Short mmCIF file of C-alpha atoms in Angstrom, two decimals:
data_model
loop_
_atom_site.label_atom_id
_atom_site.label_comp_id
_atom_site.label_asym_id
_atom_site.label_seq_id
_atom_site.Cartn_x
_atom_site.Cartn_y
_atom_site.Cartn_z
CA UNK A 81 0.00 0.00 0.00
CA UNK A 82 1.33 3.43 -0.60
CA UNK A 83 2.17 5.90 1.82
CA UNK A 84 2.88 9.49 1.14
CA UNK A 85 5.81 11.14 3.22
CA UNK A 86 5.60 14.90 3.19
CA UNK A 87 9.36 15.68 4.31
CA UNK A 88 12.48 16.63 2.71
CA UNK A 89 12.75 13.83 0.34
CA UNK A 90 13.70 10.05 0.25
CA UNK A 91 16.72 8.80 -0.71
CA UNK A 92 16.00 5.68 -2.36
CA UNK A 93 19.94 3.83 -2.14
CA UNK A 94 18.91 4.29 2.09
CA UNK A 95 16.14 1.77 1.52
CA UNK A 96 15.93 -1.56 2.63
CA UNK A 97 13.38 -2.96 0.13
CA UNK A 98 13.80 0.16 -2.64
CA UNK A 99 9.66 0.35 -2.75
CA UNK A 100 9.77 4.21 -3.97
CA UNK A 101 7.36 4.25 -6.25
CA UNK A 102 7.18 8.29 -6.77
CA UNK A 103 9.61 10.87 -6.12
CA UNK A 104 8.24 14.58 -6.28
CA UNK A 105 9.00 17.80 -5.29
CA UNK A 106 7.14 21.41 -4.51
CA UNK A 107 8.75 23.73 -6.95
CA UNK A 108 8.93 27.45 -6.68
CA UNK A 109 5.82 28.25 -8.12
CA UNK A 110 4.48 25.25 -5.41
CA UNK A 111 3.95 23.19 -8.94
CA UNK A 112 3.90 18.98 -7.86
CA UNK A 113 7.05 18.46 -9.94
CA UNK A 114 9.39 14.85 -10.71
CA UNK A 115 12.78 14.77 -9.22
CA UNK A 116 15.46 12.96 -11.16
CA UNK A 117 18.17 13.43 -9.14
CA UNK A 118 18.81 13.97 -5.66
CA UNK A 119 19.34 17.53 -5.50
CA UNK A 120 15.85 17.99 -3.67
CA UNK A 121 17.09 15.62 -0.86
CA UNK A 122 18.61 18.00 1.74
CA UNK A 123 19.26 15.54 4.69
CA UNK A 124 18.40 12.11 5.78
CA UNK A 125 15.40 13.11 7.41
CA UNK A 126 12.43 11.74 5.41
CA UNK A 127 14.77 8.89 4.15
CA UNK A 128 14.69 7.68 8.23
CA UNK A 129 11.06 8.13 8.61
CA UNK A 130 10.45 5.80 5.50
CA UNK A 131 13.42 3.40 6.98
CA UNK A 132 11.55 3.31 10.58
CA UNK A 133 8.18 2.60 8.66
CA UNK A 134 9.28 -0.09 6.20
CA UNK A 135 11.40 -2.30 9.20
CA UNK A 136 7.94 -2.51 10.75
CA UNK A 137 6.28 -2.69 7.35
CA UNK A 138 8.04 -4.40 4.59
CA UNK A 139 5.21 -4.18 2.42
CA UNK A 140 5.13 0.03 2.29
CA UNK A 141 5.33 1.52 -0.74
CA UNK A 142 6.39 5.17 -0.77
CA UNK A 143 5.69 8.72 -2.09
CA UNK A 144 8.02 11.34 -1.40
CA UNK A 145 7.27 14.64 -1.39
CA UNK A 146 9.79 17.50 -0.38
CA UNK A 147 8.28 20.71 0.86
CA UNK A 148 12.04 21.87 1.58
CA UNK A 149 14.29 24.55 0.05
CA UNK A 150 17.21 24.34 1.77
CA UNK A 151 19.45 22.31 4.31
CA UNK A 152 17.79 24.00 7.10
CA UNK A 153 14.72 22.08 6.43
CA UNK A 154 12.77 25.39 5.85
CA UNK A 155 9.37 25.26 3.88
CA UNK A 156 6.17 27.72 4.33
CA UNK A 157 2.38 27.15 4.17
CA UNK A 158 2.53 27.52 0.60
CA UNK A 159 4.45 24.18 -0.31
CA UNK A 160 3.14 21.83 2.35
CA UNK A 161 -0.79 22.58 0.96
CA UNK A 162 0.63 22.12 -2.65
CA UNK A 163 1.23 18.50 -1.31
CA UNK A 164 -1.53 18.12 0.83
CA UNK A 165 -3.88 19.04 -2.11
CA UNK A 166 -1.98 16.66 -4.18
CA UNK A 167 -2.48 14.12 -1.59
CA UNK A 168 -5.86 14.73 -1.97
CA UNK A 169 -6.46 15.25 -5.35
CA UNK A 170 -4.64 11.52 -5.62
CA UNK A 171 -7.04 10.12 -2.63
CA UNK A 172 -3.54 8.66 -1.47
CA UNK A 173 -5.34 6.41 1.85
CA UNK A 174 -2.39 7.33 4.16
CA UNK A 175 -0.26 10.24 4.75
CA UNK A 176 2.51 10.65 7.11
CA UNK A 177 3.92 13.90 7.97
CA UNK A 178 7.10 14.36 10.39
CA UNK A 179 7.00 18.13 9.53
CA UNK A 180 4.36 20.78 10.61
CA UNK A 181 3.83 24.58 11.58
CA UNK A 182 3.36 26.29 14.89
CA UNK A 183 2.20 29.31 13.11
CA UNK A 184 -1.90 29.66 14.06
CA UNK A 185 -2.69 31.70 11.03
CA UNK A 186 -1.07 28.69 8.87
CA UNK A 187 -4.44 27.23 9.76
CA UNK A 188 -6.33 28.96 7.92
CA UNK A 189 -4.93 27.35 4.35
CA UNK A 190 -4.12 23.81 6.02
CA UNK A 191 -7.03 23.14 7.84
CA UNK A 192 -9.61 23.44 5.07
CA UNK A 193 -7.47 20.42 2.98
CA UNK A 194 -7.01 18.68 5.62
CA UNK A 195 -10.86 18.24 6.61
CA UNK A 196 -11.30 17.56 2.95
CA UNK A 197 -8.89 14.57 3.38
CA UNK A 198 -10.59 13.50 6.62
CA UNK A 199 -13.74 13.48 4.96
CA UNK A 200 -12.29 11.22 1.63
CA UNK A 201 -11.23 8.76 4.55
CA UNK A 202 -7.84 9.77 3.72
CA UNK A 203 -5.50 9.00 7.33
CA UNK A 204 -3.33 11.75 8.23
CA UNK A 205 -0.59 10.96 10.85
CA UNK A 206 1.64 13.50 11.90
CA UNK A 207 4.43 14.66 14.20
CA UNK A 208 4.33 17.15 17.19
CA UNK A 209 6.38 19.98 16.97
CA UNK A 210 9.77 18.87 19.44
CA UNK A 211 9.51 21.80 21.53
CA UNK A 212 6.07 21.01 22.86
CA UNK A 213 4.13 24.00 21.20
CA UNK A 214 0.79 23.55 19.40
CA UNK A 215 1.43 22.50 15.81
CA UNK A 216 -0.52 22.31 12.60
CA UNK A 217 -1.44 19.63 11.04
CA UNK A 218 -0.60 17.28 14.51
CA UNK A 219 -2.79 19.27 16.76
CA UNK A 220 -6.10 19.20 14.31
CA UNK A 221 -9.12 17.43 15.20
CA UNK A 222 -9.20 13.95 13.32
CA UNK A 223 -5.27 13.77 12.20
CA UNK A 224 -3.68 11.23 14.24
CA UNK A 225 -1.09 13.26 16.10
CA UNK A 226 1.91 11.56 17.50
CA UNK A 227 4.78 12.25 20.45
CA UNK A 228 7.50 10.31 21.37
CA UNK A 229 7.82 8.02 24.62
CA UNK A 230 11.04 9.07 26.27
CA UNK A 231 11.80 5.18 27.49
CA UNK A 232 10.23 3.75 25.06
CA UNK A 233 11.90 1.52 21.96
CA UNK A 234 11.14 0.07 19.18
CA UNK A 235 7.68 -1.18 17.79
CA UNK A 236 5.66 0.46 20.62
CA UNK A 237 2.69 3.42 20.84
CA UNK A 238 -0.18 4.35 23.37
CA UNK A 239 -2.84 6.52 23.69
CA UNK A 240 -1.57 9.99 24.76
CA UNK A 241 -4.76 12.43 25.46
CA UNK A 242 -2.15 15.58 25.39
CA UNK A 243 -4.93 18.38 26.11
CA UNK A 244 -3.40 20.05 22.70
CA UNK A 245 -4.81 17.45 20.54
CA UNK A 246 -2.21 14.64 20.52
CA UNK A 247 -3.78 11.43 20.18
CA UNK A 248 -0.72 8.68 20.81
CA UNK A 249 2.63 8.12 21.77
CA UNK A 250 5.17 6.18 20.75
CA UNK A 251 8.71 5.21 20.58
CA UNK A 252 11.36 7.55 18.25
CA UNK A 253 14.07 4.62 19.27
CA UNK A 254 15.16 2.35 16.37
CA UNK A 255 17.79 0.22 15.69
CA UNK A 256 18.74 0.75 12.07
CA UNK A 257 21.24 -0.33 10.10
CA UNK A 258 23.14 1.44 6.44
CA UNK A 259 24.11 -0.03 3.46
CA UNK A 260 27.50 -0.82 4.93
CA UNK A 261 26.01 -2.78 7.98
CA UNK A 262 26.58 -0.12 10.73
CA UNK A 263 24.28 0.04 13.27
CA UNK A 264 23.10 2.89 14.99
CA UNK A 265 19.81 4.56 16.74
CA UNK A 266 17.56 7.12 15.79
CA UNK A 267 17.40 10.33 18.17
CA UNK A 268 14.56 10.97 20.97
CA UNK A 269 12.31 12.79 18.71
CA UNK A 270 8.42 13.25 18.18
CA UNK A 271 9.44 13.22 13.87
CA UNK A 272 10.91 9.43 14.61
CA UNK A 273 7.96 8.77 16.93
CA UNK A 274 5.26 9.25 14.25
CA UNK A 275 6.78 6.91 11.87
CA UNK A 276 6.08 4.10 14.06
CA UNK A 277 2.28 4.72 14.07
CA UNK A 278 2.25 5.01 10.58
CA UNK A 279 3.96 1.39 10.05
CA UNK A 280 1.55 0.39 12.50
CA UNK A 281 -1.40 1.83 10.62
CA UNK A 282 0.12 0.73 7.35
CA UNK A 283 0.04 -2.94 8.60
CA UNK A 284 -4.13 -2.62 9.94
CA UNK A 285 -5.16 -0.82 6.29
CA UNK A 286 -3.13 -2.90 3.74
CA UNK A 287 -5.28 -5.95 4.50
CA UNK A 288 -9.33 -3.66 4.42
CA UNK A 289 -11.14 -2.21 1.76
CA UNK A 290 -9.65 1.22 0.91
CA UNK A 291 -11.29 4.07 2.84
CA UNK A 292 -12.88 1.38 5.05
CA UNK A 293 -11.27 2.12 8.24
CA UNK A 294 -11.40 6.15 9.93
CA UNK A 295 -9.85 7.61 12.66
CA UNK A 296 -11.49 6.83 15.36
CA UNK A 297 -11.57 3.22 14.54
CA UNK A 298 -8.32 3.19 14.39
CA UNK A 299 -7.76 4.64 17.51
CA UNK A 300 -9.71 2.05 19.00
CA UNK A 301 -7.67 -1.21 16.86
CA UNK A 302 -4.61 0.52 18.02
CA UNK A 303 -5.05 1.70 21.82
CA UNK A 304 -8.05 -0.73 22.92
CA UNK A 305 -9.52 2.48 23.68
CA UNK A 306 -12.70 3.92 22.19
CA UNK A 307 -11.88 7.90 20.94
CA UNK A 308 -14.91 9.82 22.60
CA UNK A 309 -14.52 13.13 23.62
CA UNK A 310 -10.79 13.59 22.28
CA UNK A 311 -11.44 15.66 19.15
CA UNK A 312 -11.00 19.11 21.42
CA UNK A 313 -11.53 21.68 18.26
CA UNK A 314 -13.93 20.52 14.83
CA UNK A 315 -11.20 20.97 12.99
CA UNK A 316 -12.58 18.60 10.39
CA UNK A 317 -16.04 19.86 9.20
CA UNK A 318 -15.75 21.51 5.79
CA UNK A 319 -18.43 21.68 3.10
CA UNK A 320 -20.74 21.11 5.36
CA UNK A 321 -24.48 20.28 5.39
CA UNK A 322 -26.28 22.40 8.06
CA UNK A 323 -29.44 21.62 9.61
CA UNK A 324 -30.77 24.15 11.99
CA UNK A 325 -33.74 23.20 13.78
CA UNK A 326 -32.56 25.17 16.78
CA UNK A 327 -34.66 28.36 15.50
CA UNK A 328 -31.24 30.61 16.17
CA UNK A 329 -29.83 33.34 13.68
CA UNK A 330 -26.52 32.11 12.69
CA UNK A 331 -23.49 34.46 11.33
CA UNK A 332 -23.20 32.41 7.92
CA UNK A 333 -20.79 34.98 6.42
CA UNK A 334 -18.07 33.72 9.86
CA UNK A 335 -18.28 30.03 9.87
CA UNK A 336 -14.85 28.57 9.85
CA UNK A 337 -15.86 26.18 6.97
CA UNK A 338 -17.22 25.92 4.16
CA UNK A 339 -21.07 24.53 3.64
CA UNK A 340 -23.43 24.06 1.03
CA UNK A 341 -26.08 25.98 2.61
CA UNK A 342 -28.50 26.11 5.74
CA UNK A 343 -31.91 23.89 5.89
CA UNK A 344 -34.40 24.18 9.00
CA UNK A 345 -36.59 20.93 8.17
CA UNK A 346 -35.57 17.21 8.53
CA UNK A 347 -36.72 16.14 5.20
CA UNK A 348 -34.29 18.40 3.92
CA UNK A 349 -31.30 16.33 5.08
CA UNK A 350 -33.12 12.69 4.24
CA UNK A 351 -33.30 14.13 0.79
CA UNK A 352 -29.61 15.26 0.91
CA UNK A 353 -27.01 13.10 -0.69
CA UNK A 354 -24.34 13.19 2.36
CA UNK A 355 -21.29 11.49 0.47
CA UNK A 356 -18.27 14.04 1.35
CA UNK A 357 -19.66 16.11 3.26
CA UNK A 358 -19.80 17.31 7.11
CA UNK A 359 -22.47 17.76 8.90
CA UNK A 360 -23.72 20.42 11.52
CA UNK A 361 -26.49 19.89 13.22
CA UNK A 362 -28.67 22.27 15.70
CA UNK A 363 -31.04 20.46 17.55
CA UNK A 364 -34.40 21.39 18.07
CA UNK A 365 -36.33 20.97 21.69
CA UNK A 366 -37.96 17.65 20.53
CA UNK A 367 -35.94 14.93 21.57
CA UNK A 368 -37.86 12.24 18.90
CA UNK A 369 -36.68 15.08 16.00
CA UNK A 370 -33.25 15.36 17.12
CA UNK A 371 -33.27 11.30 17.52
CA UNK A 372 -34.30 10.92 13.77
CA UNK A 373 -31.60 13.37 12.40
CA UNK A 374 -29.10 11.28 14.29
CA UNK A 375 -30.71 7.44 13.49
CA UNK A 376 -30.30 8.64 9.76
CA UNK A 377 -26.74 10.28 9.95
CA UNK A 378 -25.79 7.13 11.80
CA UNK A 379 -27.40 5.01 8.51
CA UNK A 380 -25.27 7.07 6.35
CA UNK A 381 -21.68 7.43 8.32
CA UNK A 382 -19.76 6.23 5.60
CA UNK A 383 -20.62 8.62 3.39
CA UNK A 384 -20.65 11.41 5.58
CA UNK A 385 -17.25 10.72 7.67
CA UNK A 386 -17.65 14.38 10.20
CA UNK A 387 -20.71 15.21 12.35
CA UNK A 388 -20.79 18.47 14.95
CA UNK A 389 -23.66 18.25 17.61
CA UNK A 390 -24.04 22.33 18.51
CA UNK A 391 -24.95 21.41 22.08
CA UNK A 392 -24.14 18.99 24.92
CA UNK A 393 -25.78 15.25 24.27
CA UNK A 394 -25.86 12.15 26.31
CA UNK A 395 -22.92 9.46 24.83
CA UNK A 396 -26.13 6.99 24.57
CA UNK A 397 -27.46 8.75 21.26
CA UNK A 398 -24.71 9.28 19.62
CA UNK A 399 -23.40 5.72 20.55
CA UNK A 400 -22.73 3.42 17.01
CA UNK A 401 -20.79 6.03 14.93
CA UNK A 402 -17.44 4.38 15.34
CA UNK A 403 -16.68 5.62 11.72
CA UNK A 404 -17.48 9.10 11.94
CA UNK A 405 -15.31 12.07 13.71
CA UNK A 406 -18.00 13.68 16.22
CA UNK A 407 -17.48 16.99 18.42
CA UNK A 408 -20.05 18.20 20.76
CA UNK A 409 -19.80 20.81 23.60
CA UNK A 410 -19.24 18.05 26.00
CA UNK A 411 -15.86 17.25 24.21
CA UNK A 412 -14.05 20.73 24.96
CA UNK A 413 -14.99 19.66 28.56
CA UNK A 414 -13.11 16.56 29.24
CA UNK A 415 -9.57 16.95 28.13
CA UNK A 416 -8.39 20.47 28.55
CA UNK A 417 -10.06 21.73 31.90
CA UNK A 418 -8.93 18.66 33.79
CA UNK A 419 -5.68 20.55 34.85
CA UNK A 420 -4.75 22.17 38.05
CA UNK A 421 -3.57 25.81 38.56
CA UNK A 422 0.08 24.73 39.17
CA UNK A 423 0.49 23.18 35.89
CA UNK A 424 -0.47 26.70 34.42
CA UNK A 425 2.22 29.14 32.83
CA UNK A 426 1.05 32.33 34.79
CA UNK A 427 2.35 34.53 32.08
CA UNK A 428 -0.79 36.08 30.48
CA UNK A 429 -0.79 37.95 26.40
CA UNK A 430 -2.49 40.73 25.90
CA UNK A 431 -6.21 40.18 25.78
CA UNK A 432 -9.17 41.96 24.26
CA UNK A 433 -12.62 41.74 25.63
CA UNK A 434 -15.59 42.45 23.55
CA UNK A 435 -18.74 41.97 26.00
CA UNK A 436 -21.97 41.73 23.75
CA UNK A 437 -25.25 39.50 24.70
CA UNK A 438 -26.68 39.49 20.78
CA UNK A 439 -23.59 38.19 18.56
CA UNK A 440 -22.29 41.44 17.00
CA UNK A 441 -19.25 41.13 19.64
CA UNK A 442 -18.38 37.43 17.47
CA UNK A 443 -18.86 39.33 14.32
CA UNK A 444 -16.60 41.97 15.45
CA UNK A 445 -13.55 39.35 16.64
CA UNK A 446 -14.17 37.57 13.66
CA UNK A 447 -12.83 40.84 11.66
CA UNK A 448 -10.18 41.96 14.12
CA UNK A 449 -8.37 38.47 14.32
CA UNK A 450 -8.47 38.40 10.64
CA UNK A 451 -6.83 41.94 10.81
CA UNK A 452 -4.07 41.01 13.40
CA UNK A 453 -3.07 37.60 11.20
CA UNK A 454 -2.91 39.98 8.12
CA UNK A 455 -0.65 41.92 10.29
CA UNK A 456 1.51 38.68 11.32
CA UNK A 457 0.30 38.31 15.25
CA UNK A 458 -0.30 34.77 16.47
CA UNK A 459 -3.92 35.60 16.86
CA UNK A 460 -6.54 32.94 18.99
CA UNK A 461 -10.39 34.16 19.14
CA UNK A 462 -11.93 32.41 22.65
CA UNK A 463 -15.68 32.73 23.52
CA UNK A 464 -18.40 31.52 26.03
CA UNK A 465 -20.87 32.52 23.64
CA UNK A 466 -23.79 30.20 22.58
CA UNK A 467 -22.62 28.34 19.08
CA UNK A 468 -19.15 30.38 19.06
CA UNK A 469 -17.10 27.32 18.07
CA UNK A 470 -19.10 27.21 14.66
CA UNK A 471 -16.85 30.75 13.66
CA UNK A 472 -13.46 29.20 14.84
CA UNK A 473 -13.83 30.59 18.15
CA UNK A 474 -12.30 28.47 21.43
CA UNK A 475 -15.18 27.10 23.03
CA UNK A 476 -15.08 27.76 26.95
CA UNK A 477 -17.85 25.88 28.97
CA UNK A 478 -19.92 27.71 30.95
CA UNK A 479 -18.45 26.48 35.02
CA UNK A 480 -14.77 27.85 33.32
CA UNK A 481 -13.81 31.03 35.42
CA UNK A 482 -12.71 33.47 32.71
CA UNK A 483 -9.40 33.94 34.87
CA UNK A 484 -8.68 30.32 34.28
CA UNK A 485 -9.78 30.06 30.57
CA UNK A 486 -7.09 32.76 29.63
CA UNK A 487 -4.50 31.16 31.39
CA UNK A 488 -5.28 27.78 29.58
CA UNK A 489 -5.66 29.70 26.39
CA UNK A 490 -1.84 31.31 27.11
CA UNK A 491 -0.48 27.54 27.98
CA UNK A 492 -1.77 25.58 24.90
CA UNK A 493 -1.55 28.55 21.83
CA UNK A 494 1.27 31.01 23.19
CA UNK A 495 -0.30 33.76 21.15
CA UNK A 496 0.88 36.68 20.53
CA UNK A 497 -2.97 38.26 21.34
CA UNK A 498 -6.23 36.82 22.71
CA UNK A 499 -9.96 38.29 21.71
CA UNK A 500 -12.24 37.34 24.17
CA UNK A 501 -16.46 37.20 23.47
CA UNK A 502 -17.53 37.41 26.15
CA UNK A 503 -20.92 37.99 27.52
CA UNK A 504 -21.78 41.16 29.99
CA UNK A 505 -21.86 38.82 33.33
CA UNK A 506 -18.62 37.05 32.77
CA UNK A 507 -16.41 39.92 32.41
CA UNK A 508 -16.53 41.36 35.96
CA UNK A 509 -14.40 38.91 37.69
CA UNK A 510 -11.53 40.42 35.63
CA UNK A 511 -12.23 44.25 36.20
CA UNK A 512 -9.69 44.37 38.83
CA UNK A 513 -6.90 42.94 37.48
CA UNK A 514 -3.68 44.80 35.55
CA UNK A 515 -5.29 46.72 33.22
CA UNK A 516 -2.17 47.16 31.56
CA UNK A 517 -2.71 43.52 29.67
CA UNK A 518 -6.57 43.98 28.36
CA UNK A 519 -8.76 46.30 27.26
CA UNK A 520 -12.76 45.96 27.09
CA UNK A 521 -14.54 46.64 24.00
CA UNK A 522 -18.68 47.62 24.26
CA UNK A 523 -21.43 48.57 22.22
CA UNK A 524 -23.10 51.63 22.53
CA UNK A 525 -22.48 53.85 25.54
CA UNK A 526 -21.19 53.02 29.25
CA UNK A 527 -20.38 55.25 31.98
CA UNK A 528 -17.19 53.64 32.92
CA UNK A 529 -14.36 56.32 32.76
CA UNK A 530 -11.26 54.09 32.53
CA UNK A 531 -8.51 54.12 29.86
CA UNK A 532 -9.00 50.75 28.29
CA UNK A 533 -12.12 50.59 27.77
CA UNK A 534 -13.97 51.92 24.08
CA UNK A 535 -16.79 51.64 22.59
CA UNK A 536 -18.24 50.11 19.19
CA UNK A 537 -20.91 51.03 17.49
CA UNK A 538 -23.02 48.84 15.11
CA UNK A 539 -22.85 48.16 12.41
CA UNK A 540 -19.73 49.23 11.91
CA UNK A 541 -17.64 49.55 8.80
CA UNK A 542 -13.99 48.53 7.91
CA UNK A 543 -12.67 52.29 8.68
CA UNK A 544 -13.91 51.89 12.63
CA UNK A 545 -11.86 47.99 12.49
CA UNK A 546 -9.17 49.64 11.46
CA UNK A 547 -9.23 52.67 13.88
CA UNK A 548 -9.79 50.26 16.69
CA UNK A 549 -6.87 47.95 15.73
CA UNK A 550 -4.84 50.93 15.64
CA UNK A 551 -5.59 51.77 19.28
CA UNK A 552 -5.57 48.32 20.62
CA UNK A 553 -1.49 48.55 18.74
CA UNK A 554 -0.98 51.47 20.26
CA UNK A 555 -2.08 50.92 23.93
CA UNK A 556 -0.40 47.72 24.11
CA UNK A 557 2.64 48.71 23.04
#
């Protein structure tokens, strides 16, 4: 079966078995090109990742792809979604990537073809960044992300629940040998980690159907562990199907993915040909209508590979999806608000409030992140808002102090700037801290005379973003 390596090329002499079967290249125009030679090979890096995969999987067949241009093993957005849309333009079953970005912003081109792939049953496993810090594609809901076991070697993996999205574990340790017959061991790192999951995935796939098997299925054939509850962001709904039955006005112009449009009647969606798409679903307050939206998404999971639940539902309903990649709100609760204070970096980025009851305060963060990432800051957009994780927003559940949810939101992201939606009650327990490191942004007019605080008025047009980006720049620095 082949497996495409995203890296910095494969040196096919370093093979035991010689099963290269393509050997590309992202040119400078990030054009899928042929390499001929090994001038695109710029260390030994992907050619160990394909040597750890085929000693625990003789039968791999490879596809390089190098996204490098030099020997520093430097590459941008650019090159690694020119082979991630080849990827899936090819419908190539498994990917493995020891190479990422812990740029946020880079998730804006990288997500979207990476749900896409999800959603194809395509099987993306990839590295964690080395230095611990929340990395793109590894950290996505639905791509297998992988860390390596510090006393771990050899063939061995486990179920990791890192509360930045890491799925498994495993050992970076191998014995290898060179053409010559010398011996020696791979380093303690998370890119020699991942291999090993992807030999181990190689060996569960090359004996199904193609597409047969998802992530969360494999989780389970791997770990002995069913995935519920570990997908922390929906990373993986694109071009998706929505079915409102909730009665709520939804910001269609800010979802964070793509869809096909909005319906408000279930005979809309058992009319709807699913295959390739996501779904998003808004319950209504009949339980027997919400139960028959779910019976026939269940009927049809293999078509439709990523369902979101906007709003917290019992594990009993949604039980029998084992193909399909699921988030609900009680998902954000389980992995990443399980951590004490101690464990905490108290260092806090500067953080922007915008209190608003009716919505216009997520419209508004929606167009200053997307101003800040223009302007190259590591931008995150948080919210306790009703439905805010259907714009991209970080979900916070309702029992999460504010104080606590900006500390967590400093520890996982490290961004360079938080925007906070926030709603009118939840923003007094910060009032007294430094008001050096936030200011509050409001609607309409409030008698509080303090120096960060401003108001908005709406609507508002592009001139008053701009204004108020300019003073948040200015205060702050």
């Amino acid at each position: 079966m082949l497996i495409a390596i995203i890296d910095d090329g494969i040196d096919k002499s370093k093979l035991l078995y010689s099963n290269l079967k393509y050997n590309l290249y992202v040119d400078d125009r990030n054009d899928i090109r042929s390499c001929n030679s090994k001038s695109h090979i710029f260390t030994e890096h992907g050619s160990i990742c394909a040597r750890i995969i085929e000693t625990y999987a003789p039968q791999a067949e490879f596809i390089s792809i190098s996204v490098f241009y030099n020997s520093e093993l430097k590459t941008n957005r650019e090159r690694l979604c020119a082979a991630l849309n080849w990827c899936l333009e090819k419908r190539i079953q498994l990917v493995h990537m020891s190479v990422g970005t812990d740029l946020l912003q880079d998730s804006i081109m990288i997500r979207p073809i990476i749900a896409r792939m999800l959603m194809q049953g395509q099987i993306i496993v990839a590295a964690g960044n080395n230095k611990g810090s929340y990395t793109i594609p590894a950290c996505l809901g639905g791509v297998i992300g992988v860390i390596a076991e510090i006393e771990s070697r050899g063939f061995t993996f486990n179920s990791c629940h890192s509360d930045k999205g890491i799925l498994l574990s495993a050992s970076s340790r191998h014995r290898l040998s060179d053409s010559l017959g010398y011996v020696f061991e791979t380093d303690f790192s998370n890119s020699y980690a991942a291999p090993t999951v992807t030999a181990a995935i190689h060996n569960i796939l090359v004996n199904r159907d193609p597409y047969s098997v998802s992530t969360p299925s494999l989780y389970k054939e791997l770990t002995d562990k069913k995935l519920e509850g570990c997908f922390n962001r929906p990373d993986f709904i694109e071009d998706a199907f929505i079915l409102n039955l909730s009665g709520e006005r939804l910001l269609n112009n800010r979802f964070f993915f793509s869809y096909s449009g909005e319906y408000t009647t279930v005979e809309s969606l058992l009319n709807e040909d699913l295959s390739g798409k996501s779904i998003v679903f808004l319950p209504s307050m009949d339980k027997e209508e919400n139960k028959q939206v779910v019976d026939h998404v269940k009927i049809n999971q293999k078509q439709s590979k990523g369902f979101l639940y906007a709003g917290k539902v019992n594990n009993e309903l949604l039980s029998g999806m084992d193909d399909m990649l699921i988030w609900n709100e009680n998902s954000c609760g389980l992995l990443r608000w399980n951590r004490s204070d101690k464990n905490l970096k108290k260092n806090e980025c500067p953080t922007i409030f915008i209190i608003d009851d009716d919505g216009n305060g997520i419209d508004l963060g929606c167009s200053l992140q997307k101003l800040f990432q223009t302007e190259g800051y590591q931008c995150i957009c948080v919210s306790n808002q009703k439905y805010s994780y259907l714009y991209g927003f970080e979900y916070i559940p309702q029992n999460v102090l504010t104080t606590e949810a900006i500390l967590y939101v400093n520890d996982i992201y490290e961004p360079d700037l938080i925007i906070f939606c926030s709603m009118r009650q939840s923003i007094y327990e910060i009032i007294n801290k430094d008001e050096n490191n936030y200011i509050v942004v409001e609607f309409g007019i409030n008698n509080i005379e303090r120096k960060n605080y401003c108001n908005m008025v709406y609507p508002y047009c592009k001139r008053d973003i701009e204004k108020l980006y300019h003073h948040i720049t200015a205060y702050f620095s």
